[in-house]
PDB file of C-alpha atoms in Angstrom:
ATOM      1  CA  ASP A 292      28.897 -20.683 -13.456  1.00 82.00           C
ATOM      2  CA  SER A 293      25.319 -20.378 -14.724  1.00 84.00           C
ATOM      3  CA  GLY A 294      26.348 -19.395 -18.247  1.00 92.00           C
ATOM      4  CA  VAL A 295      24.536 -16.052 -17.989  1.00 96.00           C
ATOM      5  CA  THR A 296      26.951 -13.133 -18.266  1.00 97.00           C
ATOM      6  CA  GLN A 297      26.237  -9.663 -16.954  1.00 97.00           C
ATOM      7  CA  THR A 298      28.399  -6.607 -17.436  1.00 97.00           C
ATOM      8  CA  PRO A 299      29.549  -4.555 -15.742  1.00 97.00           C
ATOM      9  CA  LYS A 300      29.741  -6.188 -12.302  1.00 96.00           C
ATOM     10  CA  HIS A 301      29.825  -2.853 -10.542  1.00 97.00           C
ATOM     11  CA  LEU A 302      28.714   0.598 -11.606  1.00 97.00           C
ATOM     12  CA  ILE A 303      28.873   3.875  -9.731  1.00 98.00           C
ATOM     13  CA  THR A 304      27.178   6.897 -11.220  1.00 97.00           C
ATOM     14  CA  ALA A 305      25.642  10.208 -10.229  1.00 98.00           C
ATOM     15  CA  THR A 306      22.010  11.157  -9.889  1.00 98.00           C
ATOM     16  CA  GLY A 307      20.413  12.241 -13.124  1.00 98.00           C
ATOM     17  CA  GLN A 308      22.679  10.111 -15.261  1.00 98.00           C
ATOM     18  CA  ARG A 309      21.837   7.238 -17.605  1.00 98.00           C
ATOM     19  CA  VAL A 310      23.398   3.772 -17.580  1.00 98.00           C
ATOM     20  CA  THR A 311      23.105   0.609 -19.626  1.00 98.00           C
ATOM     21  CA  LEU A 312      23.365  -2.861 -18.149  1.00 98.00           C
ATOM     22  CA  ARG A 313      24.121  -5.752 -20.458  1.00 98.00           C
ATOM     23  CA  CYS A 314      23.161  -9.406 -20.301  1.00 98.00           C
ATOM     24  CA  SER A 315      24.243 -12.329 -22.465  1.00 98.00           C
ATOM     25  CA  PRO A 316      21.974 -15.344 -21.947  1.00 97.00           C
ATOM     26  CA  ARG A 317      23.060 -18.958 -21.887  1.00 95.00           C
ATOM     27  CA  SER A 318      23.651 -20.446 -25.277  1.00 94.00           C
ATOM     28  CA  GLY A 319      20.321 -21.556 -26.729  1.00 91.00           C
ATOM     29  CA  ASP A 320      18.155 -19.600 -24.311  1.00 93.00           C
ATOM     30  CA  LEU A 321      15.555 -17.369 -25.965  1.00 93.00           C
ATOM     31  CA  SER A 322      14.077 -15.729 -22.879  1.00 93.00           C
ATOM     32  CA  VAL A 323      15.708 -13.029 -20.804  1.00 95.00           C
ATOM     33  CA  TYR A 324      14.385 -11.672 -17.526  1.00 96.00           C
ATOM     34  CA  TRP A 325      15.456  -8.646 -15.508  1.00 97.00           C
ATOM     35  CA  TYR A 326      15.080  -8.457 -11.745  1.00 97.00           C
ATOM     36  CA  GLN A 327      15.916  -5.720  -9.261  1.00 97.00           C
ATOM     37  CA  GLN A 328      17.090  -6.529  -5.737  1.00 96.00           C
ATOM     38  CA  SER A 329      16.999  -3.598  -3.320  1.00 93.00           C
ATOM     39  CA  LEU A 330      16.792  -3.244   0.435  1.00 86.00           C
ATOM     40  CA  ASP A 331      13.432  -1.481   0.159  1.00 83.00           C
ATOM     41  CA  GLN A 332      11.646  -3.622  -2.411  1.00 83.00           C
ATOM     42  CA  GLY A 333      13.385  -6.975  -2.157  1.00 89.00           C
ATOM     43  CA  LEU A 334      13.661  -9.036  -5.337  1.00 93.00           C
ATOM     44  CA  GLN A 335      11.275  -7.743  -7.978  1.00 95.00           C
ATOM     45  CA  PHE A 336      10.594  -8.844 -11.526  1.00 95.00           C
ATOM     46  CA  LEU A 337      11.036  -5.991 -13.981  1.00 97.00           C
ATOM     47  CA  ILE A 338      10.555  -7.303 -17.495  1.00 96.00           C
ATOM     48  CA  GLN A 339      10.866 -10.364 -19.745  1.00 94.00           C
ATOM     49  CA  TYR A 340      11.813 -10.663 -23.390  1.00 95.00           C
ATOM     50  CA  TYR A 341      11.384 -13.710 -25.550  1.00 93.00           C
ATOM     51  CA  ASN A 342      13.158 -13.951 -28.887  1.00 94.00           C
ATOM     52  CA  GLY A 343      13.313 -10.192 -29.241  1.00 95.00           C
ATOM     53  CA  GLU A 344       9.766  -9.410 -28.170  1.00 95.00           C
ATOM     54  CA  GLU A 345       8.531  -8.114 -24.831  1.00 94.00           C
ATOM     55  CA  ARG A 346       6.709 -10.964 -23.097  1.00 91.00           C
ATOM     56  CA  ALA A 347       5.814  -9.743 -19.638  1.00 91.00           C
ATOM     57  CA  LYS A 348       6.177  -6.577 -17.644  1.00 93.00           C
ATOM     58  CA  GLY A 349       6.455  -6.167 -13.906  1.00 92.00           C
ATOM     59  CA  ASN A 350       7.185  -3.221 -11.673  1.00 85.00           C
ATOM     60  CA  ILE A 351       9.409  -1.409 -14.113  1.00 94.00           C
ATOM     61  CA  LEU A 352       9.596   2.351 -13.873  1.00 95.00           C
ATOM     62  CA  GLU A 353       8.958   4.505 -16.937  1.00 96.00           C
ATOM     63  CA  ARG A 354      12.540   5.776 -16.614  1.00 97.00           C
ATOM     64  CA  PHE A 355      13.711   2.224 -17.270  1.00 97.00           C
ATOM     65  CA  SER A 356      13.593   0.443 -20.584  1.00 97.00           C
ATOM     66  CA  ALA A 357      14.947  -2.783 -21.989  1.00 97.00           C
ATOM     67  CA  GLN A 358      15.399  -4.545 -25.275  1.00 97.00           C
ATOM     68  CA  GLN A 359      16.582  -7.832 -26.641  1.00 98.00           C
ATOM     69  CA  PHE A 360      18.697  -7.829 -29.768  1.00 97.00           C
ATOM     70  CA  PRO A 361      18.756 -10.303 -32.683  1.00 96.00           C
ATOM     71  CA  ASP A 362      21.761 -12.063 -31.145  1.00 95.00           C
ATOM     72  CA  LEU A 363      19.549 -12.497 -28.029  1.00 96.00           C
ATOM     73  CA  HIS A 364      21.618 -10.384 -25.688  1.00 97.00           C
ATOM     74  CA  SER A 365      19.634  -7.865 -23.711  1.00 98.00           C
ATOM     75  CA  GLU A 366      20.210  -4.396 -22.338  1.00 98.00           C
ATOM     76  CA  LEU A 367      18.485  -2.628 -19.489  1.00 98.00           C
ATOM     77  CA  ASN A 368      18.613   1.150 -19.733  1.00 98.00           C
ATOM     78  CA  LEU A 369      18.146   3.204 -16.600  1.00 98.00           C
ATOM     79  CA  SER A 370      17.789   6.960 -17.007  1.00 97.00           C
ATOM     80  CA  SER A 371      17.370  10.022 -14.785  1.00 97.00           C
ATOM     81  CA  LEU A 372      18.849   7.960 -12.017  1.00 98.00           C
ATOM     82  CA  GLU A 373      17.833   8.563  -8.427  1.00 97.00           C
ATOM     83  CA  LEU A 374      19.453   7.468  -5.189  1.00 96.00           C
ATOM     84  CA  GLY A 375      16.675   4.918  -4.754  1.00 95.00           C
ATOM     85  CA  ASP A 376      17.681   3.153  -7.949  1.00 96.00           C
ATOM     86  CA  SER A 377      20.768   1.833  -6.198  1.00 97.00           C
ATOM     87  CA  ALA A 378      20.318  -1.923  -6.259  1.00 97.00           C
ATOM     88  CA  LEU A 379      21.552  -5.224  -7.549  1.00 97.00           C
ATOM     89  CA  TYR A 380      20.162  -5.909 -11.013  1.00 98.00           C
ATOM     90  CA  PHE A 381      19.938  -9.517 -12.086  1.00 97.00           C
ATOM     91  CA  CYS A 382      19.467 -10.969 -15.497  1.00 97.00           C
ATOM     92  CA  ALA A 383      18.194 -14.512 -15.910  1.00 95.00           C
ATOM     93  CA  SER A 384      17.615 -16.631 -18.984  1.00 94.00           C
ATOM     94  CA  SER A 385      15.640 -19.700 -19.924  1.00 90.00           C
ATOM     95  CA  VAL A 386      15.060 -21.773 -23.009  1.00 87.00           C
ATOM     96  CA  GLY A 387      11.371 -21.047 -23.284  1.00 76.00           C
ATOM     97  CA  ALA A 388       8.992 -18.317 -22.290  1.00 69.00           C
ATOM     98  CA  GLY A 389       6.020 -19.870 -20.552  1.00 66.00           C
ATOM     99  CA  THR A 390       6.979 -23.516 -20.640  1.00 60.00           C
ATOM    100  CA  ASN A 391       8.307 -25.690 -17.885  1.00 67.00           C
ATOM    101  CA  THR A 392      11.896 -24.489 -18.100  1.00 74.00           C
ATOM    102  CA  GLU A 393      14.228 -23.246 -15.428  1.00 82.00           C
ATOM    103  CA  ALA A 394      15.662 -19.762 -15.328  1.00 88.00           C
ATOM    104  CA  PHE A 395      19.371 -19.387 -14.665  1.00 92.00           C
ATOM    105  CA  PHE A 396      20.653 -16.212 -13.058  1.00 95.00           C
ATOM    106  CA  GLY A 397      23.694 -14.134 -13.791  1.00 95.00           C
ATOM    107  CA  GLN A 398      25.865 -12.736 -11.014  1.00 95.00           C
ATOM    108  CA  GLY A 399      24.196  -9.357 -11.152  1.00 96.00           C
ATOM    109  CA  THR A 400      25.279  -5.769 -11.664  1.00 97.00           C
ATOM    110  CA  ARG A 401      25.661  -3.727  -8.518  1.00 97.00           C
ATOM    111  CA  LEU A 402      24.508  -0.181  -9.297  1.00 98.00           C
ATOM    112  CA  THR A 403      25.332   2.596  -6.867  1.00 97.00           C
ATOM    113  CA  VAL A 404      23.848   6.033  -7.487  1.00 97.00           C
ATOM    114  CA  VAL A 405      25.584   8.831  -5.582  1.00 97.00           C
TER     115      VAL A 405
ATOM    116  CA  ALA B1435      -2.037 -11.295  -7.488  1.00 85.00           C
ATOM    117  CA  GLN B1436       0.221 -13.882  -5.990  1.00 90.00           C
ATOM    118  CA  THR B1437       2.277 -13.156  -2.897  1.00 94.00           C
ATOM    119  CA  VAL B1438       5.037 -15.003  -1.065  1.00 97.00           C
ATOM    120  CA  THR B1439       5.742 -14.490   2.626  1.00 97.00           C
ATOM    121  CA  GLN B1440       8.812 -15.489   4.590  1.00 97.00           C
ATOM    122  CA  SER B1441       8.225 -14.625   8.225  1.00 96.00           C
ATOM    123  CA  GLN B1442      11.708 -15.464   9.509  1.00 96.00           C
ATOM    124  CA  PRO B1443      14.162 -12.694   8.607  1.00 95.00           C
ATOM    125  CA  GLU B1444      17.029 -14.579  10.260  1.00 97.00           C
ATOM    126  CA  MET B1445      17.703 -18.108  11.431  1.00 97.00           C
ATOM    127  CA  SER B1446      20.675 -19.818  13.020  1.00 97.00           C
ATOM    128  CA  VAL B1447      21.683 -23.476  13.152  1.00 98.00           C
ATOM    129  CA  GLN B1448      24.584 -25.450  14.543  1.00 98.00           C
ATOM    130  CA  GLU B1449      26.753 -27.306  12.088  1.00 97.00           C
ATOM    131  CA  ALA B1450      25.445 -30.855  11.483  1.00 97.00           C
ATOM    132  CA  GLU B1451      22.018 -29.969  12.878  1.00 98.00           C
ATOM    133  CA  THR B1452      18.718 -29.601  11.010  1.00 98.00           C
ATOM    134  CA  VAL B1453      16.922 -26.355  10.317  1.00 98.00           C
ATOM    135  CA  THR B1454      13.564 -25.550   8.723  1.00 98.00           C
ATOM    136  CA  LEU B1455      12.839 -22.335   6.865  1.00 98.00           C
ATOM    137  CA  SER B1456       9.204 -21.303   6.482  1.00 98.00           C
ATOM    138  CA  CYS B1457       7.355 -19.940   3.492  1.00 98.00           C
ATOM    139  CA  THR B1458       3.688 -19.284   2.853  1.00 98.00           C
ATOM    140  CA  TYR B1459       2.104 -18.053  -0.339  1.00 98.00           C
ATOM    141  CA  ASP B1460      -1.206 -16.838  -1.607  1.00 97.00           C
ATOM    142  CA  THR B1461      -2.665 -17.670  -4.986  1.00 94.00           C
ATOM    143  CA  SER B1462      -5.959 -18.477  -6.633  1.00 93.00           C
ATOM    144  CA  GLU B1463      -4.277 -20.680  -9.225  1.00 90.00           C
ATOM    145  CA  SER B1464      -4.401 -24.441  -8.979  1.00 88.00           C
ATOM    146  CA  ASP B1465      -1.242 -25.164 -10.928  1.00 89.00           C
ATOM    147  CA  TYR B1466       2.077 -23.513 -10.186  1.00 93.00           C
ATOM    148  CA  TYR B1467       5.677 -24.114  -9.173  1.00 93.00           C
ATOM    149  CA  LEU B1468       7.470 -23.296  -5.962  1.00 95.00           C
ATOM    150  CA  PHE B1469      11.201 -22.849  -5.521  1.00 95.00           C
ATOM    151  CA  TRP B1470      13.852 -22.252  -2.951  1.00 97.00           C
ATOM    152  CA  TYR B1471      16.840 -20.209  -4.086  1.00 96.00           C
ATOM    153  CA  LYS B1472      20.074 -19.707  -2.194  1.00 97.00           C
ATOM    154  CA  GLN B1473      22.035 -16.463  -2.384  1.00 96.00           C
ATOM    155  CA  PRO B1474      25.492 -16.746  -0.784  1.00 95.00           C
ATOM    156  CA  PRO B1475      27.745 -13.717  -0.230  1.00 92.00           C
ATOM    157  CA  SER B1476      28.874 -14.048  -3.863  1.00 90.00           C
ATOM    158  CA  ARG B1477      25.335 -12.790  -4.756  1.00 90.00           C
ATOM    159  CA  GLN B1478      24.748 -15.597  -7.234  1.00 91.00           C
ATOM    160  CA  MET B1479      21.156 -16.886  -7.178  1.00 94.00           C
ATOM    161  CA  ILE B1480      21.334 -20.670  -6.989  1.00 94.00           C
ATOM    162  CA  LEU B1481      18.335 -22.929  -7.388  1.00 93.00           C
ATOM    163  CA  VAL B1482      18.149 -25.300  -4.429  1.00 96.00           C
ATOM    164  CA  ILE B1483      14.935 -27.200  -5.022  1.00 95.00           C
ATOM    165  CA  ARG B1484      11.641 -26.973  -6.868  1.00 94.00           C
ATOM    166  CA  GLN B1485       8.181 -28.386  -6.367  1.00 94.00           C
ATOM    167  CA  GLU B1486       5.350 -28.775  -8.850  1.00 91.00           C
ATOM    168  CA  ALA B1487       1.995 -28.066  -7.230  1.00 92.00           C
ATOM    169  CA  TYR B1488       0.312 -30.987  -8.959  1.00 90.00           C
ATOM    170  CA  LYS B1489       2.755 -33.423  -7.368  1.00 89.00           C
ATOM    171  CA  GLN B1490       1.805 -34.584  -3.900  1.00 86.00           C
ATOM    172  CA  GLN B1491       5.243 -36.028  -3.215  1.00 92.00           C
ATOM    173  CA  ASN B1492       7.620 -33.625  -1.516  1.00 95.00           C
ATOM    174  CA  ALA B1493      10.744 -32.811  -3.487  1.00 94.00           C
ATOM    175  CA  THR B1494      14.157 -33.833  -2.168  1.00 94.00           C
ATOM    176  CA  GLU B1495      17.664 -32.892  -3.288  1.00 93.00           C
ATOM    177  CA  ASN B1496      20.354 -34.522  -1.170  1.00 95.00           C
ATOM    178  CA  ARG B1497      20.288 -32.758   2.221  1.00 97.00           C
ATOM    179  CA  PHE B1498      17.491 -30.411   1.152  1.00 98.00           C
ATOM    180  CA  SER B1499      13.838 -31.366   1.301  1.00 97.00           C
ATOM    181  CA  VAL B1500      10.540 -29.533   1.329  1.00 97.00           C
ATOM    182  CA  ASN B1501       7.265 -29.908   3.167  1.00 97.00           C
ATOM    183  CA  PHE B1502       4.620 -28.832   0.677  1.00 97.00           C
ATOM    184  CA  GLN B1503       1.147 -28.366   2.116  1.00 96.00           C
ATOM    185  CA  LYS B1504      -1.028 -27.212  -0.777  1.00 95.00           C
ATOM    186  CA  ALA B1505      -4.224 -26.664   1.182  1.00 94.00           C
ATOM    187  CA  ALA B1506      -2.401 -24.606   3.773  1.00 96.00           C
ATOM    188  CA  LYS B1507      -0.354 -22.840   1.055  1.00 96.00           C
ATOM    189  CA  SER B1508       2.810 -23.628   2.931  1.00 97.00           C
ATOM    190  CA  PHE B1509       6.197 -24.561   1.505  1.00 97.00           C
ATOM    191  CA  SER B1510       9.005 -25.035   4.046  1.00 98.00           C
ATOM    192  CA  LEU B1511      12.610 -25.994   3.370  1.00 98.00           C
ATOM    193  CA  LYS B1512      14.430 -28.453   5.607  1.00 98.00           C
ATOM    194  CA  ILE B1513      18.202 -28.530   5.558  1.00 98.00           C
ATOM    195  CA  SER B1514      19.666 -31.616   7.182  1.00 98.00           C
ATOM    196  CA  ASP B1515      23.254 -32.039   8.403  1.00 97.00           C
ATOM    197  CA  SER B1516      23.852 -28.295   8.004  1.00 98.00           C
ATOM    198  CA  GLN B1517      27.245 -27.283   6.674  1.00 97.00           C
ATOM    199  CA  LEU B1518      29.146 -24.012   6.900  1.00 97.00           C
ATOM    200  CA  GLY B1519      28.633 -23.572   3.167  1.00 96.00           C
ATOM    201  CA  ASP B1520      24.876 -23.492   3.680  1.00 97.00           C
ATOM    202  CA  ALA B1521      25.150 -20.044   5.246  1.00 97.00           C
ATOM    203  CA  ALA B1522      23.329 -17.720   2.863  1.00 97.00           C
ATOM    204  CA  MET B1523      20.133 -15.833   2.200  1.00 97.00           C
ATOM    205  CA  TYR B1524      17.337 -18.180   1.174  1.00 98.00           C
ATOM    206  CA  PHE B1525      14.452 -17.032  -0.969  1.00 97.00           C
ATOM    207  CA  CYS B1526      11.163 -18.783  -1.518  1.00 98.00           C
ATOM    208  CA  ALA B1527       9.648 -18.126  -4.946  1.00 96.00           C
ATOM    209  CA  TYR B1528       6.435 -18.772  -6.844  1.00 95.00           C
ATOM    210  CA  ARG B1529       5.917 -19.233 -10.553  1.00 92.00           C
ATOM    211  CA  SER B1530       2.619 -19.576 -12.307  1.00 89.00           C
ATOM    212  CA  ALA B1531       2.119 -22.537 -14.633  1.00 86.00           C
ATOM    213  CA  ASP B1532      -0.309 -20.687 -16.897  1.00 79.00           C
ATOM    214  CA  GLY B1533       2.200 -20.727 -19.736  1.00 74.00           C
ATOM    215  CA  ALA B1534       2.247 -16.953 -20.176  1.00 74.00           C
ATOM    216  CA  THR B1535       5.530 -16.219 -18.471  1.00 74.00           C
ATOM    217  CA  ASN B1536       8.217 -17.764 -16.321  1.00 79.00           C
ATOM    218  CA  LYS B1537       8.524 -14.759 -14.021  1.00 88.00           C
ATOM    219  CA  LEU B1538       9.279 -15.495 -10.404  1.00 92.00           C
ATOM    220  CA  ILE B1539       7.645 -13.870  -7.392  1.00 94.00           C
ATOM    221  CA  PHE B1540      10.005 -13.862  -4.438  1.00 96.00           C
ATOM    222  CA  GLY B1541       9.601 -13.669  -0.712  1.00 96.00           C
ATOM    223  CA  THR B1542      11.718 -11.286   1.361  1.00 95.00           C
ATOM    224  CA  GLY B1543      14.265 -13.922   2.253  1.00 96.00           C
ATOM    225  CA  THR B1544      15.644 -15.634   5.352  1.00 97.00           C
ATOM    226  CA  LEU B1545      19.258 -15.114   6.316  1.00 97.00           C
ATOM    227  CA  LEU B1546      20.671 -18.410   7.579  1.00 98.00           C
ATOM    228  CA  ALA B1547      23.740 -18.458   9.788  1.00 98.00           C
ATOM    229  CA  VAL B1548      25.555 -21.738  10.442  1.00 97.00           C
ATOM    230  CA  GLN B1549      27.498 -21.898  13.700  1.00 96.00           C
ATOM    231  CA  PRO B1550      30.588 -24.131  13.858  1.00 95.00           C
TER     232      PRO B1550
END
């Protein structure tokens, strides 16, 4: 168990809908990262937050947004869902932001858009 | 931009034998980190081994070792005495050491099968 908790584990929704994925980082970790794993794109970095502030942005669609709350948990919001958004979404956390610290991954949320 | 390439989509090894997974990367940075992650059927991403680019010595973790060739931008993973539990998808990953972010850039993965 990495200590990173993601909910829900599975999510099935229809095209056009909006969903929210939640991540609780390991105790003491200030950074949260979101990754998308799909058959088409592989494992891609989406976005990073550090202590509530956006730190780095990757290939995140405009339909997607994220935030990190004062208690350090993070949410990834996916809207106007398309079939191609079906993927495994990982959250990872680390103590620091750009320092020599390891990122620990959650078990992922499997999103299926039908 | 940095890229990571894994040219072996699938590999197979007999139990107790040794297998080497290949990874090459492209970067203009001189300082960075390289990783191998394991993803078993449970989907959990598990860190197997890491290598700091400034260290010439190859990293080793029990049965797992790497062959890091900085000039050739090559970073292969050797698994010795393969076990059934080693069967998984293996991802090579790159992380810059510029201090701006800890984001990882992943290769496309190699699916390792272990035959009993």
